[in-house]
Amino acid sequence: MEQILVIGANGQIGSELVLALSAQHGAEHVIASDIGGNLHGAAQYEQLDVLDAARMAQLIERHHITQVYQLAALLSVTGEQAPLRAWSLNMDGLLNILEIARKRDQAGTPLRVFWPSSIAAFGPSTPAVATPQTTIMDPTTIYGISKLAGERLCEYYFHKFGVDVRSIRYPGIISYKSPPGGGTTDYAIAIFHAALQGDCYQCYLGPDTTLPMIYMSDAIRATTLLMDAPAAQIRVRSSYNVAGVSFNPQQLAQAIQRVLPQFEIRYAPDERQAIAASWPQSLDDIQACADWGWQAQVGLEQMVDDMLKNIAPLQTKPLKLERLL
Ligand code: VAH
């Protein structure tokens, strides 16, 4: 039976991954951990600073952990405000778990590790449309640089030490259960809250800024599909491209207006525009499809319906939704 540790369990992905893994394996087999308190009421929770390697090793030993999801990181916007902190957290957090996995493999009790990369690992020289699995990568943010370096570390630890570490280059992830944490793509979540409050949304990206995005249910499914696949099927040990749905703020606003015709948006690009402009517009994820059966399921309209339906009850003054969701 798997024993799973989720590091960064209070974050946007972690909070939902704990729920999905608990449903799949049983809550008694999933230990949530983060630097603060048990914000989402996980059945089993431990406080853990991802930079505390000794505590990490102690928890892995105590709970007889077989799988670790290392999600703790500073994202693209918060990373630019504290680049050295972002480098340390993102890189040392990964190195700590890779070193523990290396030692566990040597001791004959292997760990399987998941670590998230991002489309932020690409840059302005990367082919922007249908970005290939293997291509030019010249990230311009400290977050993207740490993700590119992390991908190289994952591949190094696999080939040199046999560590079974697996990774996905996540697009911008859209969800309603927990707030995003300082990313360039966060507009695609804030827009729904503004629309349901009846507010005009001021978008910090230009109307034509197309980015690869993915709905949380697809992101979680891709993650568990990858982690459950037999090792022999995993032919990419840096990080897999995984595509969901690509759109720009204007297309997203139009999809929302089909349900809320009165919704208004205006555009005031800020410093985040340069970050978004350095990223791809769409991804080629044929390798993930071929290796472990990945296929996106949630398109723009279904995502909009689901977000509006699930955020609406949370609003102080819910608006009448034009279409029965
Ligand atoms: C960010 N949401 O905006 C994250 C993501 C694709 C970008 O890694 O920084």
XYZ file of C-alpha atoms and ligand atoms in Angstrom, residues 12-13 74-78 117-121 141 143 147 169-173 180-186 189 204 211-213 275 279, ligand 1:
43
model
C -3.443 25.807 -4.769
C -2.386 22.397 -6.159
C 7.562 30.674 -4.873
C 5.821 31.372 -8.209
C 6.674 33.796 -11.010
C 5.403 37.083 -9.563
C 6.343 36.563 -5.910
C 7.859 22.258 -13.423
C 6.041 24.940 -15.396
C 5.636 26.583 -18.787
C 7.704 29.298 -17.091
C 10.775 27.149 -17.885
C 12.151 34.885 -14.394
C 10.988 31.082 -11.050
C 12.208 25.282 -12.918
C 5.365 21.391 -16.900
C 2.066 22.776 -15.600
C 0.273 25.463 -17.595
C -1.570 28.136 -15.625
C -3.857 26.204 -13.289
C -3.584 30.921 -6.277
C -0.261 32.032 -4.866
C 1.367 34.900 -6.730
C 1.430 33.756 -10.331
C 1.207 35.597 -13.630
C -1.777 33.466 -14.646
C -3.811 34.334 -11.535
C -9.148 33.056 -11.455
C -3.204 43.207 -15.879
C -1.339 31.339 -22.571
C -1.612 27.592 -21.999
C -3.980 26.943 -19.104
C 6.505 37.691 -18.093
C 5.903 32.186 -22.284
C 2.602 31.331 -12.368
N 0.653 29.902 -12.059
O 1.865 32.090 -12.981
C 2.113 29.901 -12.151
C 2.500 29.013 -13.300
C 2.282 28.812 -15.724
C 2.602 29.707 -14.620
O 3.646 28.294 -13.025
O 3.698 31.664 -11.918
